[in-house]
Backbone as numpy.savetxt, mean C-alpha at the origin, in Angstrom:
# Nx Ny Nz CAx CAy CAz Cx Cy Cz
-23.89 12.80 5.19 -24.61 11.95 6.20 -24.48 10.60 5.92
-24.12 9.98 7.09 -23.70 8.79 7.15 -25.06 8.01 7.89
-25.39 6.74 7.64 -26.20 5.79 8.13 -25.06 4.93 8.89
-25.27 5.52 9.90 -24.12 5.03 11.38 -24.80 3.37 11.27
-25.79 3.15 11.24 -26.19 1.44 11.76 -25.59 0.86 10.51
-25.88 1.11 9.22 -25.45 0.60 8.04 -23.61 0.40 8.33
-23.00 1.45 8.66 -21.76 1.58 8.68 -20.94 0.52 10.10
-21.71 0.82 10.93 -21.52 -0.37 12.00 -21.79 -2.13 11.45
-22.40 -2.23 11.00 -22.95 -3.44 10.23 -22.02 -3.65 9.44
-21.42 -2.99 8.11 -20.65 -3.01 7.44 -19.21 -3.75 8.22
-18.96 -2.75 9.22 -17.47 -3.06 9.81 -17.67 -4.65 10.67
-18.74 -4.66 11.27 -18.82 -6.47 11.33 -18.67 -7.46 10.46
-19.11 -6.89 9.21 -18.84 -8.11 8.19 -17.39 -8.20 7.85
-17.06 -6.96 8.08 -15.45 -6.90 7.65 -14.19 -7.87 8.58
-15.06 -7.49 9.93 -14.47 -8.26 10.59 -14.48 -10.00 11.09
-15.64 -10.19 10.74 -16.52 -11.58 10.46 -15.51 -12.19 9.34
-15.31 -11.47 8.65 -14.57 -12.19 7.11 -13.31 -13.04 7.54
-12.59 -12.38 8.60 -11.23 -12.94 8.97 -11.48 -14.09 10.17
-12.78 -14.34 10.27 -13.35 -15.57 11.57 -13.76 -16.83 10.87
-14.76 -16.20 10.07 -15.83 -17.13 9.12 -15.34 -17.61 7.87
-14.45 -16.55 7.28 -14.30 -16.52 5.65 -13.06 -17.06 5.83
-11.96 -15.80 5.45 -10.30 -16.38 5.42 -10.06 -16.89 6.99
-9.98 -17.93 7.06 -9.30 -18.39 8.28 -7.82 -18.54 8.33
-7.18 -17.97 9.25 -5.63 -17.91 9.42 -5.07 -19.28 9.39
-5.74 -20.34 9.85 -5.15 -21.77 9.74 -5.00 -22.28 8.22
-6.13 -21.79 7.29 -5.99 -22.46 5.94 -5.31 -21.32 5.19
-5.02 -20.10 5.60 -3.82 -19.25 5.07 -2.84 -20.02 5.15
-2.45 -20.29 6.66 -1.15 -20.77 7.09 -0.76 -22.11 6.20
-1.83 -22.85 5.90 -1.47 -24.34 5.33 -1.07 -23.97 4.06
-1.62 -22.90 3.19 -1.12 -22.55 1.96 0.28 -22.17 2.01
0.44 -21.34 2.95 1.77 -20.63 2.79 2.60 -22.09 3.05
2.61 -22.83 4.21 3.81 -23.89 4.52 4.04 -24.64 3.10
2.46 -24.86 2.32 2.84 -25.79 0.82 3.90 -24.81 -0.27
3.56 -23.95 -0.08 4.27 -22.76 -1.14 5.60 -22.67 -0.35
6.11 -22.48 0.90 7.39 -22.52 1.58 8.15 -23.81 0.79
7.35 -24.91 0.88 8.09 -26.32 0.51 8.45 -26.13 -0.99
7.42 -25.88 -1.84 7.88 -25.69 -2.92 9.09 -24.62 -3.59
9.04 -23.49 -2.68 10.31 -22.43 -2.83 11.52 -23.15 -2.33
11.38 -23.48 -1.18 12.85 -24.45 -0.86 13.38 -25.57 -2.04
12.28 -26.05 -2.72 12.72 -27.37 -3.65 13.36 -26.40 -4.73
13.18 -25.47 -5.16 13.53 -24.66 -6.08 14.74 -23.80 -5.72
14.86 -23.62 -4.83 15.98 -22.89 -3.91 17.12 -23.95 -4.16
16.84 -25.13 -3.65 17.86 -25.95 -3.29 18.42 -26.84 -4.68
17.50 -26.49 -5.69 17.96 -27.42 -6.63 18.49 -26.27 -7.81
18.41 -24.77 -7.65 18.76 -23.79 -8.33 18.50 -24.17 -9.63
16.85 -24.00 -9.94 15.98 -24.42 -10.87 15.59 -22.72 -11.32
16.94 -21.89 -12.14 16.57 -20.88 -12.47 15.45 -20.71 -13.77
15.12 -22.04 -14.46 14.02 -22.04 -15.53 12.65 -22.05 -14.77
12.74 -22.31 -13.47 11.48 -22.43 -12.71 11.47 -20.97 -11.62
12.13 -20.28 -11.61 11.96 -19.50 -10.65 11.23 -18.23 -10.44
10.31 -18.26 -11.68 9.22 -16.98 -11.84 8.10 -17.68 -10.76
8.02 -18.94 -10.23 7.60 -19.28 -9.29 7.31 -18.84 -7.99
9.11 -18.55 -7.66 9.27 -17.67 -6.52 8.65 -16.51 -6.46
8.37 -15.64 -7.47 7.50 -14.47 -7.49 6.40 -14.64 -7.28
5.74 -15.59 -7.83 4.16 -15.81 -7.81 4.00 -15.92 -6.23
4.94 -16.95 -5.60 4.53 -17.60 -4.28 4.69 -16.38 -3.22
5.30 -15.18 -3.63 4.94 -14.34 -2.83 3.77 -13.26 -2.21
3.02 -13.67 -3.32 1.74 -13.64 -3.12 0.75 -14.14 -1.77
1.50 -15.29 -1.60 1.26 -16.46 -0.42 1.70 -15.38 0.62
2.40 -14.98 0.84 3.49 -14.45 2.06 2.40 -13.16 2.62
1.84 -12.68 1.55 1.29 -11.05 1.43 0.22 -11.79 2.37
-0.76 -12.94 1.70 -1.95 -13.27 2.46 -2.02 -13.94 3.98
-0.81 -14.42 4.06 -0.56 -14.97 5.19 -0.37 -13.85 6.44
0.43 -12.88 5.96 0.46 -11.62 7.16 -0.65 -10.97 6.99
-1.27 -10.83 6.15 -2.93 -9.82 6.04 -3.79 -10.99 7.15
-3.47 -12.03 7.14 -4.39 -12.71 7.95 -4.17 -12.87 9.46
-2.49 -12.86 9.97 -2.12 -12.20 10.87 -2.33 -11.07 11.37
-2.26 -10.12 10.68 -2.53 -8.54 11.12 -4.14 -8.37 11.25
-4.96 -8.91 10.75 -6.39 -9.05 10.63 -6.58 -9.55 12.37
-6.06 -10.93 12.23 -6.28 -11.62 13.62 -5.97 -10.85 14.90
-4.58 -10.31 14.59 -3.93 -9.44 15.95 -4.65 -8.27 16.26
-5.16 -7.66 15.35 -5.48 -6.01 15.39 -7.38 -5.97 15.81
-8.10 -6.87 14.86 -9.28 -6.92 14.60 -9.89 -7.83 15.55
-9.43 -8.65 15.43 -10.02 -9.89 16.44 -9.34 -9.99 17.79
-8.18 -9.82 18.02 -7.58 -9.79 19.41 -7.58 -8.50 19.80
-7.74 -7.46 19.20 -7.94 -6.13 19.91 -6.44 -5.48 20.00
-5.42 -6.13 19.60 -3.96 -5.54 19.58 -3.83 -4.23 18.99
-2.72 -3.81 18.96 -2.47 -2.49 18.22 -1.09 -2.47 17.67
-0.66 -3.46 17.32 1.10 -3.88 16.75 0.74 -3.64 15.05
1.87 -2.85 14.38 1.85 -2.93 12.94 2.83 -4.19 12.35
3.27 -4.95 13.17 4.40 -5.63 12.95 3.79 -6.64 11.59
2.76 -6.76 11.39 2.47 -7.91 9.97 2.12 -6.96 9.09
1.58 -5.65 9.28 1.26 -4.68 8.51 2.72 -4.34 7.46
3.89 -4.53 8.34 4.82 -3.73 7.95 5.36 -5.03 7.13
5.31 -6.21 7.09 5.75 -7.25 6.53 4.78 -7.08 4.89
3.70 -6.88 5.08 2.88 -6.88 3.88 3.39 -5.54 3.16
3.68 -4.39 3.65 4.37 -3.72 2.89 5.69 -3.94 2.06
6.33 -4.55 2.86 7.72 -5.05 2.37 7.62 -6.16 1.27
6.48 -6.96 1.37 6.46 -8.03 0.27 6.02 -6.91 -1.19
5.33 -5.96 -1.08 5.51 -5.30 -1.95 6.44 -5.07 -2.87
7.36 -4.41 -2.01 8.75 -3.85 -2.43 9.18 -5.14 -3.29
9.27 -6.15 -2.57 10.08 -7.25 -3.16 9.08 -7.98 -4.46
7.99 -7.87 -4.51 7.38 -8.26 -6.18 7.78 -6.98 -6.91
7.93 -6.22 -6.48 8.34 -5.12 -7.79 9.77 -5.51 -8.20
10.62 -5.68 -7.04 12.20 -5.99 -7.49 12.24 -7.30 -8.21
11.42 -8.30 -7.53 11.34 -9.55 -8.04 11.09 -9.66 -10.06
9.62 -9.04 -10.14 9.01 -8.95 -11.54 9.88 -8.54 -12.49
11.18 -7.30 -12.04 11.84 -6.49 -12.98 12.84 -7.48 -13.75
12.79 -8.66 -13.05 13.84 -9.74 -13.75 13.38 -10.39 -14.72
12.09 -10.51 -14.88 11.45 -11.20 -15.87 10.89 -10.17 -17.09
11.06 -8.85 -16.95 10.57 -8.26 -17.99 10.72 -8.47 -19.32
11.96 -9.34 -19.61 12.21 -9.67 -20.84 12.18 -11.13 -21.34
12.23 -11.95 -20.18 12.17 -13.42 -20.05 10.49 -13.65 -20.72
9.61 -12.89 -19.87 8.17 -12.99 -19.83 7.70 -11.69 -19.85
7.70 -10.91 -20.96 7.40 -9.60 -20.95 5.90 -9.40 -20.98
5.10 -10.38 -21.08 3.73 -10.89 -20.90 3.20 -10.97 -19.40
3.89 -11.36 -18.52 3.46 -11.92 -17.70 2.85 -10.96 -16.69
1.64 -11.83 -15.70 0.68 -11.14 -15.26 1.75 -9.98 -13.88
1.24 -8.88 -13.67 2.08 -8.43 -12.49 1.52 -8.88 -11.38
2.52 -8.63 -10.50 2.35 -9.58 -9.16 2.15 -8.08 -8.01
2.17 -6.64 -8.66 1.99 -5.99 -7.95 0.92 -4.67 -8.91
0.49 -3.71 -8.37 -0.21 -2.78 -9.20 0.26 -1.43 -8.39
-0.35 -0.46 -9.48 -0.43 0.95 -9.07 -0.52 1.26 -7.39
-1.73 1.01 -7.30 -2.26 1.08 -5.97 -1.41 0.22 -5.06
-1.23 -1.13 -5.09 -0.21 -1.60 -4.15 1.09 -0.77 -3.97
1.71 -0.21 -4.84 2.90 0.52 -4.62 2.81 1.61 -4.15
1.57 2.52 -4.71 1.53 3.86 -3.63 1.09 3.46 -2.40
0.33 2.79 -1.97 0.37 2.51 -0.40 1.40 1.81 0.41
2.22 1.29 -0.51 3.58 0.83 0.04 4.48 1.92 0.40
4.49 2.67 -0.66 5.26 3.98 -0.55 4.77 4.65 0.63
3.77 5.27 0.64 3.21 5.82 1.51 3.50 5.31 3.14
3.31 3.79 3.06 3.81 3.32 4.59 5.24 3.30 4.64
6.17 2.97 3.77 7.48 3.14 4.22 7.79 4.78 4.42
7.14 5.51 3.86 7.28 6.99 4.72 7.14 7.13 5.87
5.81 6.48 6.66 5.17 6.66 7.88 6.11 6.14 8.55
6.86 5.08 8.18 7.39 4.06 9.15 9.13 4.29 9.13
9.47 5.78 8.20 10.74 6.24 8.29 11.79 5.34 7.54
11.43 4.64 6.62 12.30 3.54 6.14 12.76 4.38 4.71
13.58 5.50 4.97 13.98 6.29 3.99 14.65 5.58 2.78
15.62 4.90 3.00 16.38 4.02 2.03 15.39 3.21 1.01
14.76 2.66 1.39 13.94 1.51 0.72 12.46 2.65 -0.01
12.36 3.62 0.91 11.33 4.56 0.18 11.65 4.68 -1.26
13.03 5.35 -1.17 13.60 6.13 -2.30 13.90 5.05 -3.20
14.32 3.78 -2.98 14.13 2.76 -3.90 12.71 2.18 -4.62
11.76 2.64 -4.12 10.47 2.01 -4.76 9.98 3.53 -5.21
10.49 4.53 -4.93 9.64 5.77 -5.49 10.23 5.79 -6.70
11.65 5.39 -6.87 12.53 5.68 -8.00 11.76 4.17 -9.16
11.38 3.35 -8.48 10.74 2.21 -9.04 9.58 2.38 -10.09
8.94 3.40 -9.02 7.48 3.92 -9.64 7.80 4.61 -10.57
8.96 5.75 -10.39 9.12 7.14 -11.36 9.19 6.54 -12.58
9.96 5.31 -12.88 10.76 4.97 -13.98 9.62 3.73 -14.64
8.64 3.44 -13.89 8.14 2.39 -14.39 6.40 3.04 -14.91
5.95 4.24 -14.34 4.67 4.43 -14.37 4.39 5.11 -15.86
3.17 4.68 -16.24 2.64 4.98 -17.68 3.27 3.87 -18.28
3.72 2.90 -18.11 4.48 1.51 -19.04 3.95 0.50 -18.78
3.81 -0.42 -19.48 2.82 -1.60 -19.19 3.56 -2.49 -17.65
4.31 -1.87 -17.22 5.14 -2.58 -15.89 4.62 -1.66 -14.63
3.79 -0.56 -15.07 3.02 0.08 -14.08 2.08 0.90 -14.38
0.72 0.33 -14.69 -0.29 0.71 -15.19 -1.23 2.01 -14.33
-0.51 2.82 -15.01 -1.48 4.37 -14.05 -2.96 4.79 -14.28
-3.59 3.62 -15.25 -4.82 3.94 -15.57 -5.98 3.58 -14.42
-5.80 4.15 -13.22 -6.25 4.03 -11.92 -7.14 5.04 -11.56
-8.48 4.49 -11.56 -9.65 5.29 -10.95 -9.68 5.64 -9.65
-9.06 5.12 -8.85 -9.26 5.53 -7.34 -8.66 6.95 -6.83
-9.49 7.77 -6.39 -9.35 9.19 -6.34 -8.17 9.18 -5.02
-8.34 8.71 -3.91 -7.42 8.79 -2.86 -6.05 7.98 -3.34
-5.65 7.30 -4.36 -4.35 7.14 -4.55 -3.73 8.24 -4.95
-4.60 9.01 -5.99 -3.53 10.37 -6.78 -3.54 11.20 -5.75
-4.19 11.54 -4.50 -4.23 12.30 -3.68 -3.24 12.04 -2.97
-3.01 10.70 -2.61 -1.38 10.20 -1.69 -0.52 10.31 -2.43
-0.24 10.25 -3.72 0.70 10.33 -4.55 1.03 11.83 -4.43
0.02 12.61 -4.75 0.45 14.39 -5.35 0.75 14.68 -3.60
0.11 14.16 -2.39 0.68 14.95 -1.22 2.16 14.31 -0.87
2.26 13.00 -1.32 3.82 12.46 -1.36 4.86 13.73 -1.93
4.33 13.69 -3.39 5.25 14.29 -3.99 5.47 15.78 -3.56
4.61 16.56 -3.16 4.73 17.94 -2.03 5.42 17.65 -0.95
5.22 16.90 -0.52 5.78 16.38 0.87 7.35 16.15 0.73
7.56 15.66 0.19 9.34 15.15 -0.46 9.70 16.19 -1.48
9.16 17.11 -1.93 9.19 18.01 -3.38 10.07 17.29 -4.27
9.48 16.31 -4.62 9.87 15.57 -6.00 8.76 15.86 -6.84
8.75 15.43 -8.31 7.71 15.73 -9.11 7.64 14.36 -10.06
6.48 14.39 -11.10 6.49 13.44 -11.93 6.19 14.11 -13.11
6.76 13.61 -14.15 6.50 14.30 -15.39 6.31 15.80 -14.96
7.39 16.32 -14.14 7.82 17.77 -14.23 6.98 18.47 -13.06
6.08 17.81 -12.54 4.90 18.40 -11.62 4.50 17.65 -10.33
4.08 18.51 -9.11 3.10 17.71 -8.26 2.12 18.69 -8.09
1.50 19.03 -8.70 0.37 19.88 -8.98 -0.57 19.37 -9.64
-1.84 19.24 -9.18 -2.79 18.35 -10.12 -2.27 17.57 -11.12
-1.84 16.05 -10.09 -0.82 15.37 -10.88 -1.80 14.35 -11.83
-2.88 14.03 -11.34 -4.06 13.30 -11.92 -3.98 13.74 -13.29
-4.49 15.14 -13.44 -4.78 15.71 -14.61 -4.00 15.72 -15.85
-2.65 16.21 -14.95 -1.44 16.47 -15.87 -1.06 15.16 -16.60
-0.97 14.19 -15.74 -0.48 12.90 -16.39 -1.45 11.98 -17.26
-2.79 12.74 -17.05 -3.76 11.68 -17.93 -3.37 12.54 -19.39
-3.28 13.86 -19.43 -2.89 14.69 -20.49 -1.77 13.96 -20.97
-0.88 13.70 -20.65 0.41 13.18 -20.66 0.43 12.12 -21.43
-0.21 11.05 -20.74 -0.70 9.58 -21.40 -1.36 9.76 -22.57
-2.41 10.72 -22.80 -3.25 10.60 -23.68 -2.51 11.20 -24.56
-1.92 11.97 -24.93 -0.70 12.61 -26.00 0.06 11.31 -26.55
0.33 10.62 -25.40 1.19 9.16 -25.98 0.33 8.01 -26.55
-1.10 8.34 -26.53 -1.88 7.26 -27.01 -1.73 6.17 -25.79
-1.77 6.47 -24.82 -1.60 5.33 -23.88 -2.63 5.62 -22.96
-3.00 4.38 -22.50 -4.46 4.24 -22.00 -4.35 5.04 -20.58
-5.67 6.10 -20.14 -5.93 7.19 -19.59 -7.13 7.31 -19.15
-8.24 6.54 -19.63 -9.67 6.87 -19.74 -10.56 6.62 -17.96
-9.43 5.76 -17.15 -9.96 5.85 -15.75 -9.48 6.80 -14.62
-8.24 7.79 -15.11 -7.72 8.54 -13.95 -8.70 9.72 -14.14
-9.00 10.08 -12.90 -10.22 10.88 -12.51 -9.43 12.16 -12.84
-10.04 13.18 -13.15 -9.84 14.66 -13.33 -10.03 15.61 -12.42
-11.13 15.04 -11.38 -11.93 15.92 -10.27 -11.48 14.72 -8.94
-10.85 15.16 -8.05 -10.51 14.53 -6.97 -11.56 14.46 -5.76
-12.55 15.63 -6.14 -13.53 15.79 -5.56 -13.04 16.44 -3.74
-13.38 15.41 -2.57 -12.77 15.92 -1.40 -11.50 16.06 -1.21
-10.54 15.36 -1.99 -9.21 15.97 -1.59 -8.63 16.78 -2.55
-9.17 17.36 -3.55 -8.70 18.71 -4.10 -8.86 19.84 -3.24
-9.81 19.80 -2.36 -9.89 21.04 -1.38 -8.63 20.43 -0.06
-8.48 19.46 0.24 -7.10 18.89 1.07 -5.76 19.39 0.58
-5.49 19.02 -0.75 -4.34 19.16 -1.33 -3.94 20.67 -1.06
-4.98 21.43 -1.17 -5.07 23.16 -1.31 -4.69 23.46 -0.04
-5.09 22.80 1.34 -4.77 23.74 2.53 -4.19 22.52 3.17
-3.28 21.54 2.87 -2.83 20.44 3.73 -1.82 21.39 4.80
-1.21 22.27 4.58 -0.10 23.02 5.17 -0.89 24.23 6.02
-2.13 24.02 6.34 -2.98 25.08 7.37 -1.98 24.79 8.40
-2.37 26.13 9.48 -1.78 26.11 10.84 -2.97 26.22 11.57
-4.18 26.26 11.17 -5.60 26.12 11.51 -6.15 25.14 12.19
-5.85 24.68 13.28 -6.43 23.15 13.81 -7.85 23.16 13.51
-8.64 24.06 13.13 -10.16 23.77 13.08 -10.43 23.46 11.79
-9.37 24.00 10.73 -9.64 23.79 9.22 -9.15 22.05 9.26
-8.36 21.60 9.89 -7.93 20.44 9.90 -9.03 19.45 10.34
-9.43 19.84 11.31 -10.66 18.68 11.96 -11.55 18.64 10.53
-12.07 20.22 10.24 -12.86 19.89 8.88 -12.69 19.26 8.04
-11.27 19.18 7.35 -10.66 18.33 6.46 -10.79 16.64 6.92
-10.39 16.44 7.69 -10.28 15.27 8.31 -11.90 14.65 8.38
-12.63 15.40 8.77 -14.26 14.99 8.98 -14.80 14.96 7.54
-14.64 15.82 6.37 -14.95 15.23 5.27 -14.36 13.86 4.68
-12.82 14.02 4.78 -12.17 12.78 4.36 -12.99 11.32 4.93
-13.40 11.73 6.55 -13.59 10.49 6.82 -14.87 9.89 6.21
-15.92 11.09 6.30 -17.41 10.89 5.83 -17.50 10.30 4.51
-16.36 11.08 3.73 -16.13 9.95 2.28 -15.68 8.88 2.32
-14.64 8.29 3.12 -14.17 7.17 3.32 -15.28 6.14 4.05
-16.12 6.50 4.71 -17.11 5.55 5.74 -18.19 5.44 4.80
-18.69 6.15 3.95 -19.76 5.86 3.01 -19.15 4.95 1.82
-18.03 5.11 1.56 -17.58 4.00 0.84 -17.47 2.37 1.16
-16.77 2.46 2.49 -16.69 1.53 3.36 -18.03 0.76 3.76
-18.97 1.47 3.92 -20.40 1.01 4.42 -20.67 -0.04 3.22
-20.06 0.01 1.64 -20.46 -0.85 1.11 -19.76 -2.01 0.94
-18.79 -2.42 1.95 -17.53 -3.19 1.86 -18.24 -4.72 1.14
-17.25 -4.91 0.28 -17.90 -6.40 -0.33 -18.38 -6.05 -1.55
-18.69 -4.81 -2.23 -18.94 -4.14 -3.35 -17.88 -3.98 -4.25
-16.53 -3.87 -3.56 -15.43 -3.67 -4.70 -15.41 -2.09 -5.34
-16.22 -1.11 -4.57 -15.66 0.22 -4.67 -14.33 0.69 -4.03
-14.09 2.07 -4.12 -13.21 2.44 -3.52 -12.35 2.01 -2.17
-13.33 1.80 -1.60 -12.74 1.42 0.00 -13.94 0.18 0.46
-14.05 -0.61 -0.89 -15.07 -1.78 -0.41 -14.41 -2.98 -0.53
-12.74 -3.03 -0.52 -12.64 -4.46 -0.09 -12.15 -4.72 1.22
-11.94 -5.93 1.46 -11.99 -6.33 3.08 -10.22 -6.25 3.41
-9.54 -5.63 2.67 -8.29 -5.38 2.98 -8.05 -4.31 4.07
-8.53 -2.95 3.20 -8.52 -1.70 3.75 -9.60 -0.93 4.27
-10.61 -1.50 3.94 -12.28 -1.01 3.85 -12.17 0.02 5.14
-11.50 -0.40 6.15 -11.92 0.44 7.81 -10.45 0.79 8.00
-9.38 0.93 7.24 -8.01 1.49 7.57 -7.92 2.72 7.11
-8.13 4.05 7.35 -7.85 5.06 6.77 -6.64 5.57 6.47
-5.87 4.94 6.17 -4.47 5.04 5.76 -4.17 6.57 4.93
-5.22 7.08 4.36 -4.82 8.43 3.78 -4.98 9.57 4.63
-5.78 9.20 5.67 -5.72 10.12 6.86 -4.74 10.02 7.52
-4.04 8.83 7.91 -3.25 9.15 8.87 -1.88 9.41 7.92
-1.88 9.03 6.82 -0.56 9.87 6.02 -0.59 11.15 5.97
-2.02 11.89 5.67 -1.82 13.27 5.95 -1.51 13.95 7.44
-2.06 13.32 8.49 -1.64 13.65 9.92 0.04 13.60 9.76
0.56 12.60 9.11 1.89 12.00 9.34 2.65 13.24 8.95
2.49 13.62 7.42 3.00 14.56 6.89 3.28 15.84 7.32
1.97 16.41 8.06 1.53 17.51 8.91 2.75 17.71 9.78
2.51 16.22 10.72 3.63 16.29 11.99 4.87 16.41 11.83
5.13 15.90 10.57 6.92 15.90 10.25 7.13 17.44 9.79
6.42 18.28 9.58 6.57 19.65 9.02 6.29 20.34 9.99
6.06 19.77 11.09 5.90 20.99 12.64 4.47 21.45 12.64
3.58 21.02 11.78 1.81 21.70 12.04 1.24 20.86 13.05
0.36 21.62 13.50 -0.36 21.00 14.55 -1.65 19.69 13.84
-1.91 18.90 14.64 -2.89 18.19 14.29 -3.91 18.00 15.56
-5.19 17.51 15.36 -6.01 17.08 16.14 -5.81 16.58 17.32
-6.30 16.39 18.30 -5.63 15.58 19.55 -6.59 14.26 19.87
-7.78 14.19 19.36 -8.89 13.20 19.43 -9.61 13.54 18.23
-10.31 12.46 17.75 -11.64 12.21 16.81 -12.60 11.47 17.37
-13.70 12.03 16.93 -15.17 11.45 17.34 -15.45 10.73 16.68
-15.47 10.75 15.39 -16.22 9.64 14.17 -15.67 8.25 14.59
-16.85 7.45 13.81 -16.35 5.87 13.95 -15.06 5.38 13.39
-14.92 5.89 11.81 -13.62 5.27 11.34 -12.64 5.81 11.81
-12.20 6.81 12.38 -11.15 7.21 13.21 -10.79 6.24 14.41
-11.70 5.90 14.92 -11.51 4.98 16.25 -11.80 3.38 16.16
-11.47 3.18 14.81 -11.58 1.67 14.97 -10.15 1.18 15.02
-9.80 -0.09 15.16 -8.85 -0.49 15.75 -7.63 -0.19 14.93
-7.67 -0.48 13.51 -6.57 -0.16 12.53 -6.44 1.01 12.48
-7.20 2.22 12.74 -6.71 3.51 12.96 -6.19 4.02 13.94
-6.21 3.18 15.04 -5.54 3.54 16.46 -4.32 2.90 16.93
-4.08 2.05 15.68 -2.51 1.00 15.97 -1.50 2.13 16.17
-0.42 1.85 16.69 0.53 2.37 17.17 1.71 2.29 16.18
2.08 3.40 15.59 3.06 3.36 14.85 3.90 4.33 15.22
5.02 3.91 15.53 6.26 4.67 16.11 7.11 5.39 14.96
7.62 6.64 14.95 8.43 7.42 14.27 10.03 7.11 14.56
10.86 6.45 14.01 10.32 5.47 13.04 10.27 4.34 13.39
9.82 3.32 12.82 9.42 2.11 13.08 10.54 1.17 12.81
10.75 0.17 13.52 11.99 -0.84 13.29 11.59 -1.66 12.49
12.28 -2.17 11.61 12.15 -3.34 10.64 11.62 -4.66 10.96
10.43 -5.10 10.15 10.11 -6.54 10.70 10.98 -7.75 10.59
10.74 -8.69 11.07 11.77 -9.55 11.27 11.56 -10.60 9.53
12.77 -11.03 9.16 12.56 -11.33 7.93 11.55 -12.71 8.15
10.92 -12.45 6.92 9.72 -14.14 6.85 10.96 -14.89 6.38
10.77 -16.37 6.37 11.82 -17.65 6.16 11.63 -17.48 4.58
10.40 -17.59 3.93 10.42 -17.83 2.62 10.84 -16.28 1.80
10.65 -15.11 2.00 11.02 -13.87 1.73 12.45 -13.70 1.68
13.04 -14.03 2.87 14.53 -14.23 2.95 14.84 -14.93 2.04
14.90 -15.98 1.85 15.42 -17.45 0.98 15.06 -16.95 -0.52
13.84 -16.40 -1.19 13.66 -15.48 -2.28 14.67 -14.54 -2.53
14.89 -13.55 -1.65 15.38 -12.60 -1.84 17.06 -13.09 -2.17
17.59 -13.76 -1.33 18.71 -14.56 -1.50 19.16 -15.14 -2.91
17.96 -15.95 -3.13 18.41 -16.75 -4.52 18.22 -15.69 -5.31
17.69 -14.66 -5.70 17.69 -13.62 -6.60 18.98 -12.85 -6.73
19.33 -12.49 -5.38 20.60 -11.86 -5.23 21.81 -12.85 -6.02
21.79 -14.01 -5.49 22.79 -14.84 -6.20 22.80 -15.23 -7.58
21.67 -15.35 -7.98 21.80 -15.41 -9.40 21.63 -14.43 -10.45
21.07 -13.47 -10.23 20.81 -12.03 -10.82 21.90 -10.89 -10.73
22.59 -10.50 -11.07 23.67 -9.65 -10.92 22.96 -8.44 -10.90
21.50 -8.42 -11.86 21.19 -7.21 -12.13 19.82 -6.68 -11.71
19.54 -7.55 -10.55 18.78 -7.59 -9.40 18.70 -6.28 -8.49
17.75 -5.76 -8.69 17.97 -3.93 -8.12 18.55 -3.99 -6.75
17.90 -5.09 -5.86 18.57 -4.95 -4.62 19.83 -4.85 -4.33
20.77 -5.34 -5.46 22.23 -5.93 -5.28 22.83 -4.63 -5.42
22.22 -3.54 -6.00 22.77 -2.11 -5.80 22.88 -1.32 -4.55
22.23 -1.85 -3.66 22.16 -0.95 -2.27 22.64 -1.86 -1.48
22.89 -3.03 -1.34 23.45 -3.63 -0.49 22.40 -4.07 0.58
22.77 -4.44 1.83 21.50 -4.81 2.56 20.30 -3.90 3.03
19.29 -4.61 2.93 18.13 -3.70 2.98 17.05 -4.32 4.47
16.35 -3.35 4.51 15.30 -3.59 5.68 16.04 -4.28 6.89
17.40 -3.70 7.48 17.89 -4.09 8.43 18.51 -2.94 9.04
């Protein structure tokens, strides 16, 4: 059961956070300051200071996060343009960080397993196949190393990654079944951190077992159970639980991804949803198949061009132009 009043109050806090708390004008001011800092580094070609460019990518994410929330939550829009840029920045955090693995091997990572999995499934939903393959290969080669800590307790992330592998007919460590259990075992044998990786995915176990069903009523039941699980956790927004953050608490991307892969495989989906979560503004955004690439953010474009020019080993140099 869900405490409906508590859920609705939590959603109001979620929205107010981007009105009374994180204000767009404040985030934009910080963005402009970091843009000027990045321009100085690029124009002087300061390769001894260019790790600052990687750090400044986080300001781009914050700026487009505020724009997304203002557009969709506050102004009741349905565009995914700003969300697309947020996921794109994750990609470039990975590409940029790779340049510093030898120069600064203990540098704090600007991405995480969670951010990469979320970006990967969004690239898939957006139909950006070229960039999706590059990001998946990055995850595949780094997962379980200090450059991609797999010791993550978020059950929905393991669900998403396993569903992605089954959808794309890919594997990690030779499997796309019971991924979290198998990877946990492999990491344990290698003496690597694995204590947080869940062995029981709870509601997601059942979904992984029957996500290819042709019975729409079964799909309705699965989505209802997933939504209930997500909603109970989102009702605790601000408590830092699995869906307790202000970035994605009321955005049911794990359900939307399930619906996406079913649609791509010609499987039937429900045509409407009655619960609160699946009718929030972020759940009802208009995602086209495929989505156009977003316009280049000027700071991101400048940083990408700088890395391409100064570092032949920069991963995007292998693939030519991206995101266009």
